[in-house]
PDB file of C-alpha atoms in Angstrom:
ATOM      1  CA  UNK A   1      84.408  88.378  67.216  1.00  0.00           C
ATOM      2  CA  UNK A   2      81.219  90.314  67.928  1.00  0.00           C
ATOM      3  CA  UNK A   3      79.992  92.284  64.913  1.00  0.00           C
ATOM      4  CA  UNK A   4      78.203  94.674  67.274  1.00  0.00           C
ATOM      5  CA  UNK A   5      81.589  96.374  67.565  1.00  0.00           C
ATOM      6  CA  UNK A   6      81.814  96.768  63.778  1.00  0.00           C
ATOM      7  CA  UNK A   7      80.834  99.874  61.805  1.00  0.00           C
ATOM      8  CA  UNK A   8      80.851 100.594  58.079  1.00  0.00           C
ATOM      9  CA  UNK A   9      81.973 103.815  56.415  1.00  0.00           C
ATOM     10  CA  UNK A  10      80.433 104.062  52.965  1.00  0.00           C
ATOM     11  CA  UNK A  11      82.592 107.017  51.896  1.00  0.00           C
ATOM     12  CA  UNK A  12      86.118 106.733  53.247  1.00  0.00           C
ATOM     13  CA  UNK A  13      88.509 109.686  52.970  1.00  0.00           C
ATOM     14  CA  UNK A  14      91.095 109.151  50.219  1.00  0.00           C
ATOM     15  CA  UNK A  15      94.267 109.761  52.231  1.00  0.00           C
ATOM     16  CA  UNK A  16      93.058 107.551  55.090  1.00  0.00           C
ATOM     17  CA  UNK A  17      92.359 104.803  52.560  1.00  0.00           C
ATOM     18  CA  UNK A  18      95.749 105.177  50.879  1.00  0.00           C
ATOM     19  CA  UNK A  19      97.487 104.864  54.253  1.00  0.00           C
ATOM     20  CA  UNK A  20      95.519 101.678  54.934  1.00  0.00           C
ATOM     21  CA  UNK A  21      96.455 100.251  51.516  1.00  0.00           C
ATOM     22  CA  UNK A  22     100.150 100.835  52.276  1.00  0.00           C
ATOM     23  CA  UNK A  23     100.136  98.403  55.189  1.00  0.00           C
ATOM     24  CA  UNK A  24      97.401  95.946  54.244  1.00  0.00           C
ATOM     25  CA  UNK A  25      98.790  92.542  53.153  1.00  0.00           C
ATOM     26  CA  UNK A  26      96.361  92.738  50.212  1.00  0.00           C
ATOM     27  CA  UNK A  27      97.328  96.303  49.340  1.00  0.00           C
ATOM     28  CA  UNK A  28      98.588  96.912  45.797  1.00  0.00           C
ATOM     29  CA  UNK A  29      99.134  99.933  43.599  1.00  0.00           C
ATOM     30  CA  UNK A  30      95.783  99.164  41.957  1.00  0.00           C
ATOM     31  CA  UNK A  31      93.943 100.044  45.181  1.00  0.00           C
ATOM     32  CA  UNK A  32      95.623 103.450  45.553  1.00  0.00           C
ATOM     33  CA  UNK A  33      93.427 106.427  44.703  1.00  0.00           C
ATOM     34  CA  UNK A  34      95.948 107.926  42.259  1.00  0.00           C
ATOM     35  CA  UNK A  35      95.699 104.781  40.147  1.00  0.00           C
ATOM     36  CA  UNK A  36      91.918 104.550  40.509  1.00  0.00           C
ATOM     37  CA  UNK A  37      91.473 108.140  39.324  1.00  0.00           C
ATOM     38  CA  UNK A  38      93.329 107.195  36.129  1.00  0.00           C
ATOM     39  CA  UNK A  39      90.592 104.667  35.292  1.00  0.00           C
ATOM     40  CA  UNK A  40      88.146 107.492  34.613  1.00  0.00           C
ATOM     41  CA  UNK A  41      85.103 105.836  36.176  1.00  0.00           C
ATOM     42  CA  UNK A  42      83.088 106.677  39.314  1.00  0.00           C
ATOM     43  CA  UNK A  43      84.187 104.782  42.403  1.00  0.00           C
ATOM     44  CA  UNK A  44      83.384 104.456  46.086  1.00  0.00           C
ATOM     45  CA  UNK A  45      85.794 103.637  48.909  1.00  0.00           C
ATOM     46  CA  UNK A  46      84.110 101.576  51.625  1.00  0.00           C
ATOM     47  CA  UNK A  47      85.727 100.563  54.903  1.00  0.00           C
ATOM     48  CA  UNK A  48      84.862  98.509  57.966  1.00  0.00           C
ATOM     49  CA  UNK A  49      85.906  99.803  61.380  1.00  0.00           C
ATOM     50  CA  UNK A  50      86.433  97.686  64.464  1.00  0.00           C
ATOM     51  CA  UNK A  51      87.342  99.476  67.694  1.00  0.00           C
ATOM     52  CA  UNK A  52      87.976 102.709  65.771  1.00  0.00           C
ATOM     53  CA  UNK A  53      90.495 101.118  63.396  1.00  0.00           C
ATOM     54  CA  UNK A  54      90.008  99.993  59.809  1.00  0.00           C
ATOM     55  CA  UNK A  55      89.669  96.213  59.735  1.00  0.00           C
ATOM     56  CA  UNK A  56      88.728  95.788  56.067  1.00  0.00           C
ATOM     57  CA  UNK A  57      87.841  97.746  52.976  1.00  0.00           C
ATOM     58  CA  UNK A  58      87.326  97.734  49.254  1.00  0.00           C
ATOM     59  CA  UNK A  59      86.849  99.997  46.252  1.00  0.00           C
ATOM     60  CA  UNK A  60      83.739  99.553  44.122  1.00  0.00           C
ATOM     61  CA  UNK A  61      83.830 100.770  40.506  1.00  0.00           C
ATOM     62  CA  UNK A  62      80.682 102.008  38.769  1.00  0.00           C
ATOM     63  CA  UNK A  63      79.513 102.704  35.249  1.00  0.00           C
ATOM     64  CA  UNK A  64      78.263 106.194  34.423  1.00  0.00           C
ATOM     65  CA  UNK A  65      74.679 105.032  35.042  1.00  0.00           C
ATOM     66  CA  UNK A  66      75.556 103.828  38.544  1.00  0.00           C
ATOM     67  CA  UNK A  67      75.854 100.077  37.973  1.00  0.00           C
ATOM     68  CA  UNK A  68      78.678  98.071  39.550  1.00  0.00           C
ATOM     69  CA  UNK A  69      81.258  97.226  36.900  1.00  0.00           C
ATOM     70  CA  UNK A  70      82.273  93.575  36.561  1.00  0.00           C
ATOM     71  CA  UNK A  71      85.727  92.666  37.823  1.00  0.00           C
ATOM     72  CA  UNK A  72      88.424  92.730  36.754  1.00  0.00           C
ATOM     73  CA  UNK A  73      88.281  96.171  35.163  1.00  0.00           C
ATOM     74  CA  UNK A  74      90.680  96.477  32.186  1.00  0.00           C
ATOM     75  CA  UNK A  75      94.330  96.774  33.276  1.00  0.00           C
ATOM     76  CA  UNK A  76      93.224  96.428  36.925  1.00  0.00           C
ATOM     77  CA  UNK A  77      93.905  92.848  38.018  1.00  0.00           C
ATOM     78  CA  UNK A  78      93.162  93.309  41.728  1.00  0.00           C
ATOM     79  CA  UNK A  79      90.263  95.339  43.073  1.00  0.00           C
ATOM     80  CA  UNK A  80      88.949  93.309  45.989  1.00  0.00           C
ATOM     81  CA  UNK A  81      88.790  92.972  49.760  1.00  0.00           C
ATOM     82  CA  UNK A  82      91.708  94.374  51.759  1.00  0.00           C
ATOM     83  CA  UNK A  83      92.308  93.480  55.404  1.00  0.00           C
ATOM     84  CA  UNK A  84      94.366  95.023  58.148  1.00  0.00           C
ATOM     85  CA  UNK A  85      97.668  93.364  59.001  1.00  0.00           C
ATOM     86  CA  UNK A  86      96.832  90.581  61.465  1.00  0.00           C
ATOM     87  CA  UNK A  87     100.139  88.745  61.131  1.00  0.00           C
ATOM     88  CA  UNK A  88     100.906  89.274  64.828  1.00  0.00           C
ATOM     89  CA  UNK A  89      97.917  87.128  65.815  1.00  0.00           C
ATOM     90  CA  UNK A  90      97.829  83.347  66.065  1.00  0.00           C
ATOM     91  CA  UNK A  91      96.611  81.583  62.933  1.00  0.00           C
ATOM     92  CA  UNK A  92      93.363  80.348  64.480  1.00  0.00           C
ATOM     93  CA  UNK A  93      92.486  83.807  65.832  1.00  0.00           C
ATOM     94  CA  UNK A  94      93.433  85.573  62.605  1.00  0.00           C
ATOM     95  CA  UNK A  95      91.476  83.144  60.432  1.00  0.00           C
ATOM     96  CA  UNK A  96      88.393  83.344  62.641  1.00  0.00           C
ATOM     97  CA  UNK A  97      88.328  87.130  62.886  1.00  0.00           C
ATOM     98  CA  UNK A  98      88.959  87.699  59.189  1.00  0.00           C
ATOM     99  CA  UNK A  99      86.279  85.186  58.233  1.00  0.00           C
ATOM    100  CA  UNK A 100      83.701  86.978  60.398  1.00  0.00           C
ATOM    101  CA  UNK A 101      84.685  90.423  59.124  1.00  0.00           C
ATOM    102  CA  UNK A 102      84.630  89.468  55.429  1.00  0.00           C
ATOM    103  CA  UNK A 103      81.340  87.578  55.794  1.00  0.00           C
ATOM    104  CA  UNK A 104      79.710  90.567  57.475  1.00  0.00           C
ATOM    105  CA  UNK A 105      81.229  93.003  54.983  1.00  0.00           C
ATOM    106  CA  UNK A 106      79.984  91.274  51.848  1.00  0.00           C
ATOM    107  CA  UNK A 107      76.505  90.963  53.359  1.00  0.00           C
ATOM    108  CA  UNK A 108      76.427  94.740  53.883  1.00  0.00           C
ATOM    109  CA  UNK A 109      77.693  95.382  50.365  1.00  0.00           C
ATOM    110  CA  UNK A 110      75.084  93.119  48.793  1.00  0.00           C
ATOM    111  CA  UNK A 111      72.298  94.607  50.904  1.00  0.00           C
ATOM    112  CA  UNK A 112      73.223  98.026  49.531  1.00  0.00           C
ATOM    113  CA  UNK A 113      74.122  97.237  45.915  1.00  0.00           C
ATOM    114  CA  UNK A 114      72.246  93.931  45.292  1.00  0.00           C
ATOM    115  CA  UNK A 115      75.283  92.650  43.409  1.00  0.00           C
ATOM    116  CA  UNK A 116      79.043  92.477  43.901  1.00  0.00           C
ATOM    117  CA  UNK A 117      82.021  91.791  41.635  1.00  0.00           C
ATOM    118  CA  UNK A 118      85.576  91.809  43.001  1.00  0.00           C
ATOM    119  CA  UNK A 119      89.042  90.670  41.903  1.00  0.00           C
ATOM    120  CA  UNK A 120      91.147  89.874  44.946  1.00  0.00           C
ATOM    121  CA  UNK A 121      94.870  90.042  45.591  1.00  0.00           C
ATOM    122  CA  UNK A 122      96.731  86.724  45.773  1.00  0.00           C
ATOM    123  CA  UNK A 123      97.198  87.587  49.455  1.00  0.00           C
ATOM    124  CA  UNK A 124      93.493  86.880  50.076  1.00  0.00           C
ATOM    125  CA  UNK A 125      93.347  83.093  49.989  1.00  0.00           C
ATOM    126  CA  UNK A 126      90.356  82.428  52.261  1.00  0.00           C
ATOM    127  CA  UNK A 127      87.330  82.970  50.042  1.00  0.00           C
ATOM    128  CA  UNK A 128      84.950  80.811  52.073  1.00  0.00           C
ATOM    129  CA  UNK A 129      82.754  83.841  52.865  1.00  0.00           C
ATOM    130  CA  UNK A 130      82.037  84.079  49.135  1.00  0.00           C
ATOM    131  CA  UNK A 131      81.696  80.338  48.535  1.00  0.00           C
ATOM    132  CA  UNK A 132      79.357  79.932  51.497  1.00  0.00           C
ATOM    133  CA  UNK A 133      77.101  82.894  50.788  1.00  0.00           C
ATOM    134  CA  UNK A 134      73.507  81.562  50.884  1.00  0.00           C
ATOM    135  CA  UNK A 135      75.033  78.109  51.441  1.00  0.00           C
ATOM    136  CA  UNK A 136      71.924  76.767  53.201  1.00  0.00           C
ATOM    137  CA  UNK A 137      69.454  78.388  50.790  1.00  0.00           C
ATOM    138  CA  UNK A 138      70.011  76.589  47.460  1.00  0.00           C
ATOM    139  CA  UNK A 139      67.430  78.614  45.541  1.00  0.00           C
ATOM    140  CA  UNK A 140      69.126  81.950  46.296  1.00  0.00           C
ATOM    141  CA  UNK A 141      71.945  83.594  44.356  1.00  0.00           C
ATOM    142  CA  UNK A 142      75.523  82.417  44.823  1.00  0.00           C
ATOM    143  CA  UNK A 143      78.992  83.698  44.030  1.00  0.00           C
ATOM    144  CA  UNK A 144      80.778  82.489  40.927  1.00  0.00           C
ATOM    145  CA  UNK A 145      84.462  82.020  41.767  1.00  0.00           C
ATOM    146  CA  UNK A 146      87.074  82.225  39.010  1.00  0.00           C
ATOM    147  CA  UNK A 147      90.654  81.091  39.551  1.00  0.00           C
ATOM    148  CA  UNK A 148      93.494  83.077  38.007  1.00  0.00           C
ATOM    149  CA  UNK A 149      97.262  83.179  38.420  1.00  0.00           C
ATOM    150  CA  UNK A 150     100.051  85.675  38.653  1.00  0.00           C
ATOM    151  CA  UNK A 151     103.799  85.369  39.145  1.00  0.00           C
ATOM    152  CA  UNK A 152     105.437  86.929  42.207  1.00  0.00           C
ATOM    153  CA  UNK A 153     109.206  87.276  42.254  1.00  0.00           C
ATOM    154  CA  UNK A 154     110.380  87.588  45.861  1.00  0.00           C
ATOM    155  CA  UNK A 155     113.479  89.742  45.631  1.00  0.00           C
ATOM    156  CA  UNK A 156     114.228  89.126  49.304  1.00  0.00           C
ATOM    157  CA  UNK A 157     115.037  85.496  48.435  1.00  0.00           C
ATOM    158  CA  UNK A 158     118.174  86.632  46.588  1.00  0.00           C
ATOM    159  CA  UNK A 159     121.297  88.278  47.964  1.00  0.00           C
ATOM    160  CA  UNK A 160     121.556  90.585  44.973  1.00  0.00           C
ATOM    161  CA  UNK A 161     120.667  90.943  41.296  1.00  0.00           C
ATOM    162  CA  UNK A 162     123.698  88.978  40.081  1.00  0.00           C
ATOM    163  CA  UNK A 163     122.710  86.039  42.269  1.00  0.00           C
ATOM    164  CA  UNK A 164     119.171  86.294  40.900  1.00  0.00           C
ATOM    165  CA  UNK A 165     120.441  86.185  37.294  1.00  0.00           C
ATOM    166  CA  UNK A 166     121.850  82.716  37.900  1.00  0.00           C
ATOM    167  CA  UNK A 167     118.359  81.476  38.804  1.00  0.00           C
ATOM    168  CA  UNK A 168     116.465  82.454  35.650  1.00  0.00           C
ATOM    169  CA  UNK A 169     116.038  80.278  32.570  1.00  0.00           C
ATOM    170  CA  UNK A 170     119.306  79.974  30.647  1.00  0.00           C
ATOM    171  CA  UNK A 171     117.796  81.280  27.414  1.00  0.00           C
ATOM    172  CA  UNK A 172     117.037  84.600  29.139  1.00  0.00           C
ATOM    173  CA  UNK A 173     120.685  85.044  30.083  1.00  0.00           C
ATOM    174  CA  UNK A 174     121.592  84.240  26.485  1.00  0.00           C
ATOM    175  CA  UNK A 175     119.164  86.923  25.270  1.00  0.00           C
ATOM    176  CA  UNK A 176     120.685  89.399  27.698  1.00  0.00           C
ATOM    177  CA  UNK A 177     124.180  88.679  26.374  1.00  0.00           C
ATOM    178  CA  UNK A 178     122.886  89.002  22.803  1.00  0.00           C
ATOM    179  CA  UNK A 179     121.466  92.445  23.607  1.00  0.00           C
ATOM    180  CA  UNK A 180     124.775  93.538  25.116  1.00  0.00           C
ATOM    181  CA  UNK A 181     126.688  92.217  22.101  1.00  0.00           C
ATOM    182  CA  UNK A 182     124.256  94.093  19.825  1.00  0.00           C
ATOM    183  CA  UNK A 183     125.094  97.298  21.743  1.00  0.00           C
ATOM    184  CA  UNK A 184     121.524  97.882  22.858  1.00  0.00           C
ATOM    185  CA  UNK A 185     121.019 100.629  25.431  1.00  0.00           C
ATOM    186  CA  UNK A 186     118.310 101.366  28.007  1.00  0.00           C
ATOM    187  CA  UNK A 187     117.058 104.848  28.869  1.00  0.00           C
ATOM    188  CA  UNK A 188     114.422 106.232  31.222  1.00  0.00           C
ATOM    189  CA  UNK A 189     111.704 107.911  29.165  1.00  0.00           C
ATOM    190  CA  UNK A 190     108.517 109.928  29.453  1.00  0.00           C
ATOM    191  CA  UNK A 191     107.564 109.315  25.824  1.00  0.00           C
ATOM    192  CA  UNK A 192     104.292 107.434  26.178  1.00  0.00           C
ATOM    193  CA  UNK A 193     103.812 107.448  22.396  1.00  0.00           C
ATOM    194  CA  UNK A 194     106.704 104.991  22.034  1.00  0.00           C
ATOM    195  CA  UNK A 195     105.096 102.644  24.560  1.00  0.00           C
ATOM    196  CA  UNK A 196     101.686 102.916  22.894  1.00  0.00           C
ATOM    197  CA  UNK A 197     103.066 102.265  19.412  1.00  0.00           C
ATOM    198  CA  UNK A 198     105.120  99.228  20.439  1.00  0.00           C
ATOM    199  CA  UNK A 199     102.253  97.910  22.570  1.00  0.00           C
ATOM    200  CA  UNK A 200      99.914  98.090  19.555  1.00  0.00           C
ATOM    201  CA  UNK A 201     102.503  96.170  17.520  1.00  0.00           C
ATOM    202  CA  UNK A 202     102.390  93.306  20.038  1.00  0.00           C
ATOM    203  CA  UNK A 203      98.602  93.140  19.993  1.00  0.00           C
ATOM    204  CA  UNK A 204      98.500  93.269  16.194  1.00  0.00           C
ATOM    205  CA  UNK A 205     101.008  90.414  15.954  1.00  0.00           C
ATOM    206  CA  UNK A 206      98.820  88.348  18.298  1.00  0.00           C
ATOM    207  CA  UNK A 207      95.687  89.135  16.303  1.00  0.00           C
ATOM    208  CA  UNK A 208      94.102  91.058  19.186  1.00  0.00           C
ATOM    209  CA  UNK A 209      92.092  94.161  18.382  1.00  0.00           C
ATOM    210  CA  UNK A 210      93.288  97.151  20.387  1.00  0.00           C
ATOM    211  CA  UNK A 211      90.112  99.164  21.027  1.00  0.00           C
ATOM    212  CA  UNK A 212      90.085 102.929  21.298  1.00  0.00           C
ATOM    213  CA  UNK A 213      88.883 102.674  24.908  1.00  0.00           C
ATOM    214  CA  UNK A 214      91.811 100.428  25.854  1.00  0.00           C
ATOM    215  CA  UNK A 215      94.303 102.718  24.120  1.00  0.00           C
ATOM    216  CA  UNK A 216      92.933 105.715  26.012  1.00  0.00           C
ATOM    217  CA  UNK A 217      93.056 103.804  29.295  1.00  0.00           C
ATOM    218  CA  UNK A 218      96.663 102.721  28.717  1.00  0.00           C
ATOM    219  CA  UNK A 219      97.585 106.333  28.005  1.00  0.00           C
ATOM    220  CA  UNK A 220      95.708 107.599  31.083  1.00  0.00           C
ATOM    221  CA  UNK A 221      97.400 105.086  33.399  1.00  0.00           C
ATOM    222  CA  UNK A 222     100.823 105.794  31.918  1.00  0.00           C
ATOM    223  CA  UNK A 223     100.368 109.570  32.144  1.00  0.00           C
ATOM    224  CA  UNK A 224      99.034 109.473  35.709  1.00  0.00           C
ATOM    225  CA  UNK A 225     101.737 107.090  36.927  1.00  0.00           C
ATOM    226  CA  UNK A 226     104.561 109.192  35.492  1.00  0.00           C
ATOM    227  CA  UNK A 227     103.041 112.474  36.698  1.00  0.00           C
ATOM    228  CA  UNK A 228     102.444 111.160  40.219  1.00  0.00           C
ATOM    229  CA  UNK A 229     105.733 109.288  40.494  1.00  0.00           C
ATOM    230  CA  UNK A 230     104.423 105.730  40.766  1.00  0.00           C
ATOM    231  CA  UNK A 231     105.415 104.753  37.242  1.00  0.00           C
ATOM    232  CA  UNK A 232     108.776 104.088  35.597  1.00  0.00           C
ATOM    233  CA  UNK A 233     108.984 103.911  31.808  1.00  0.00           C
ATOM    234  CA  UNK A 234     112.147 102.626  30.167  1.00  0.00           C
ATOM    235  CA  UNK A 235     112.922 102.166  26.486  1.00  0.00           C
ATOM    236  CA  UNK A 236     115.520  99.882  24.920  1.00  0.00           C
ATOM    237  CA  UNK A 237     117.236 101.267  21.817  1.00  0.00           C
ATOM    238  CA  UNK A 238     119.297  99.882  18.963  1.00  0.00           C
ATOM    239  CA  UNK A 239     121.117 103.043  17.930  1.00  0.00           C
ATOM    240  CA  UNK A 240     118.162 105.478  17.693  1.00  0.00           C
ATOM    241  CA  UNK A 241     115.514 102.815  17.067  1.00  0.00           C
ATOM    242  CA  UNK A 242     113.232 101.953  20.016  1.00  0.00           C
ATOM    243  CA  UNK A 243     112.987  98.151  19.997  1.00  0.00           C
ATOM    244  CA  UNK A 244     111.214  97.634  23.329  1.00  0.00           C
ATOM    245  CA  UNK A 245     109.398  99.675  25.981  1.00  0.00           C
ATOM    246  CA  UNK A 246     108.138  98.665  29.432  1.00  0.00           C
ATOM    247  CA  UNK A 247     106.166 100.562  32.056  1.00  0.00           C
ATOM    248  CA  UNK A 248     106.550  99.391  35.644  1.00  0.00           C
ATOM    249  CA  UNK A 249     104.241 100.667  38.363  1.00  0.00           C
ATOM    250  CA  UNK A 250     105.808 101.036  41.794  1.00  0.00           C
ATOM    251  CA  UNK A 251     104.687 101.200  45.401  1.00  0.00           C
ATOM    252  CA  UNK A 252     106.378 100.735  48.760  1.00  0.00           C
ATOM    253  CA  UNK A 253     106.345  96.934  48.451  1.00  0.00           C
ATOM    254  CA  UNK A 254     106.909  95.982  44.846  1.00  0.00           C
ATOM    255  CA  UNK A 255     107.225  96.713  41.158  1.00  0.00           C
ATOM    256  CA  UNK A 256     104.444  95.741  38.739  1.00  0.00           C
ATOM    257  CA  UNK A 257     105.154  94.653  35.156  1.00  0.00           C
ATOM    258  CA  UNK A 258     102.309  96.711  33.708  1.00  0.00           C
ATOM    259  CA  UNK A 259     102.690  97.408  29.976  1.00  0.00           C
ATOM    260  CA  UNK A 260     105.205  96.237  27.405  1.00  0.00           C
ATOM    261  CA  UNK A 261     105.722  96.596  23.693  1.00  0.00           C
ATOM    262  CA  UNK A 262     108.265  95.379  21.147  1.00  0.00           C
ATOM    263  CA  UNK A 263     109.249  96.287  17.601  1.00  0.00           C
ATOM    264  CA  UNK A 264     108.291  93.301  15.388  1.00  0.00           C
ATOM    265  CA  UNK A 265     111.438  93.584  13.257  1.00  0.00           C
ATOM    266  CA  UNK A 266     113.743  93.373  16.292  1.00  0.00           C
ATOM    267  CA  UNK A 267     112.132  90.588  18.282  1.00  0.00           C
ATOM    268  CA  UNK A 268     115.311  88.501  18.070  1.00  0.00           C
ATOM    269  CA  UNK A 269     117.564  91.286  19.336  1.00  0.00           C
ATOM    270  CA  UNK A 270     117.160  90.300  22.989  1.00  0.00           C
ATOM    271  CA  UNK A 271     115.859  93.782  23.728  1.00  0.00           C
ATOM    272  CA  UNK A 272     112.672  92.865  25.584  1.00  0.00           C
ATOM    273  CA  UNK A 273     114.464  90.499  27.973  1.00  0.00           C
ATOM    274  CA  UNK A 274     117.353  92.948  28.427  1.00  0.00           C
ATOM    275  CA  UNK A 275     114.887  95.713  29.296  1.00  0.00           C
ATOM    276  CA  UNK A 276     112.816  93.620  31.686  1.00  0.00           C
ATOM    277  CA  UNK A 277     115.938  92.497  33.532  1.00  0.00           C
ATOM    278  CA  UNK A 278     117.048  96.126  33.750  1.00  0.00           C
ATOM    279  CA  UNK A 279     113.753  97.006  35.459  1.00  0.00           C
ATOM    280  CA  UNK A 280     114.032  94.051  37.832  1.00  0.00           C
ATOM    281  CA  UNK A 281     117.534  95.282  38.686  1.00  0.00           C
ATOM    282  CA  UNK A 282     115.982  98.686  39.387  1.00  0.00           C
ATOM    283  CA  UNK A 283     113.612  97.048  41.868  1.00  0.00           C
ATOM    284  CA  UNK A 284     116.593  95.441  43.601  1.00  0.00           C
ATOM    285  CA  UNK A 285     118.283  98.846  43.728  1.00  0.00           C
ATOM    286  CA  UNK A 286     115.173 100.409  45.293  1.00  0.00           C
ATOM    287  CA  UNK A 287     115.138  97.612  47.881  1.00  0.00           C
ATOM    288  CA  UNK A 288     111.606  96.546  46.981  1.00  0.00           C
ATOM    289  CA  UNK A 289     110.370  93.219  48.286  1.00  0.00           C
ATOM    290  CA  UNK A 290     108.729  91.789  45.172  1.00  0.00           C
ATOM    291  CA  UNK A 291     107.978  92.057  41.477  1.00  0.00           C
ATOM    292  CA  UNK A 292     104.464  91.187  40.336  1.00  0.00           C
ATOM    293  CA  UNK A 293     104.366  89.944  36.745  1.00  0.00           C
ATOM    294  CA  UNK A 294     100.662  90.922  36.660  1.00  0.00           C
ATOM    295  CA  UNK A 295      99.136  87.733  35.372  1.00  0.00           C
ATOM    296  CA  UNK A 296     100.306  84.464  33.831  1.00  0.00           C
ATOM    297  CA  UNK A 297      96.946  83.571  32.329  1.00  0.00           C
ATOM    298  CA  UNK A 298      97.844  82.857  28.701  1.00  0.00           C
ATOM    299  CA  UNK A 299     100.135  79.995  27.587  1.00  0.00           C
ATOM    300  CA  UNK A 300     102.883  81.773  25.652  1.00  0.00           C
ATOM    301  CA  UNK A 301     103.034  84.998  27.638  1.00  0.00           C
ATOM    302  CA  UNK A 302     102.694  83.116  30.905  1.00  0.00           C
ATOM    303  CA  UNK A 303     105.631  80.849  30.091  1.00  0.00           C
ATOM    304  CA  UNK A 304     107.801  83.827  29.162  1.00  0.00           C
ATOM    305  CA  UNK A 305     107.080  85.492  32.501  1.00  0.00           C
ATOM    306  CA  UNK A 306     107.706  82.267  34.431  1.00  0.00           C
ATOM    307  CA  UNK A 307     111.139  81.980  32.835  1.00  0.00           C
ATOM    308  CA  UNK A 308     112.195  84.878  35.089  1.00  0.00           C
ATOM    309  CA  UNK A 309     111.673  82.607  38.110  1.00  0.00           C
ATOM    310  CA  UNK A 310     108.630  84.041  39.920  1.00  0.00           C
ATOM    311  CA  UNK A 311     106.484  81.897  42.195  1.00  0.00           C
ATOM    312  CA  UNK A 312     103.035  80.998  40.868  1.00  0.00           C
ATOM    313  CA  UNK A 313     100.318  82.590  42.992  1.00  0.00           C
ATOM    314  CA  UNK A 314      96.585  81.888  42.580  1.00  0.00           C
ATOM    315  CA  UNK A 315      94.084  84.684  43.002  1.00  0.00           C
ATOM    316  CA  UNK A 316      90.316  84.808  42.773  1.00  0.00           C
ATOM    317  CA  UNK A 317      87.597  86.788  41.043  1.00  0.00           C
ATOM    318  CA  UNK A 318      84.243  86.594  42.836  1.00  0.00           C
ATOM    319  CA  UNK A 319      81.061  87.654  41.061  1.00  0.00           C
ATOM    320  CA  UNK A 320      77.588  87.388  42.542  1.00  0.00           C
ATOM    321  CA  UNK A 321      75.418  85.474  40.108  1.00  0.00           C
ATOM    322  CA  UNK A 322      72.097  87.311  40.002  1.00  0.00           C
ATOM    323  CA  UNK A 323      70.381  84.881  37.611  1.00  0.00           C
TER     324      UNK A 323
END
């Protein structure tokens, strides 16, 4: 590929970007402008054009004083390079073209901003352009590459939800039956206060301090997602007591297990598992392709998510080391 045919647009139009995100293999809800606006920070949409079509792009987040924010931004696991859908091309041609485009793109970004910090979708597995930056100049700055994991449940691998249920860990089915026997019920809700309260309970139980900034960000994301129709909040009740709440984000491809909270006195009720399975069933009903469990990067929480039978997917955070 000849980069003479490549142009960069430093300020892409929002609706053009959102359309690109829809069909990019690396596109997620976290790259959509409605979600990004909820973060409350300045941002810039940058795209690369080849033959008058977008070949690649990214969103860069800034602090109020204009500095690039380190990735991943809170509650934003993927904010990295997106590529056009090249699945129709042969592997050798696709790999070669994408390598050239990404290499050229990050060089332009660094020339402009002097630094770069991105968290990439699990669908971007070739990070050689980052690993090989300044490869032959040892004294110059290099990218630090961090490996992380998420769980992706491919709904298309199962004929239906009932078939899927037979494939999860047995203890989860037992918890589901316990919830049914306890007469728990699930309702769609717009009461973000319930989610916030139960979410704080989880963090307190784990000894994690829930900062005011994080609480405000959770509320902003929840409010924006419900107002714009890309969020689904459900609450599990025992009589009138909310025992669990989960917010899923939704796009054309998948559901995202975004926020969850549980009442500490009803942890053994089976409510959290019952509610999560209800939301997975909703994704089946909507004929979505996948559920993203949004990270399996801590031992206990990661094991719980894996018990619902997702595939483990590695993803990468790349940060230019300026030291």
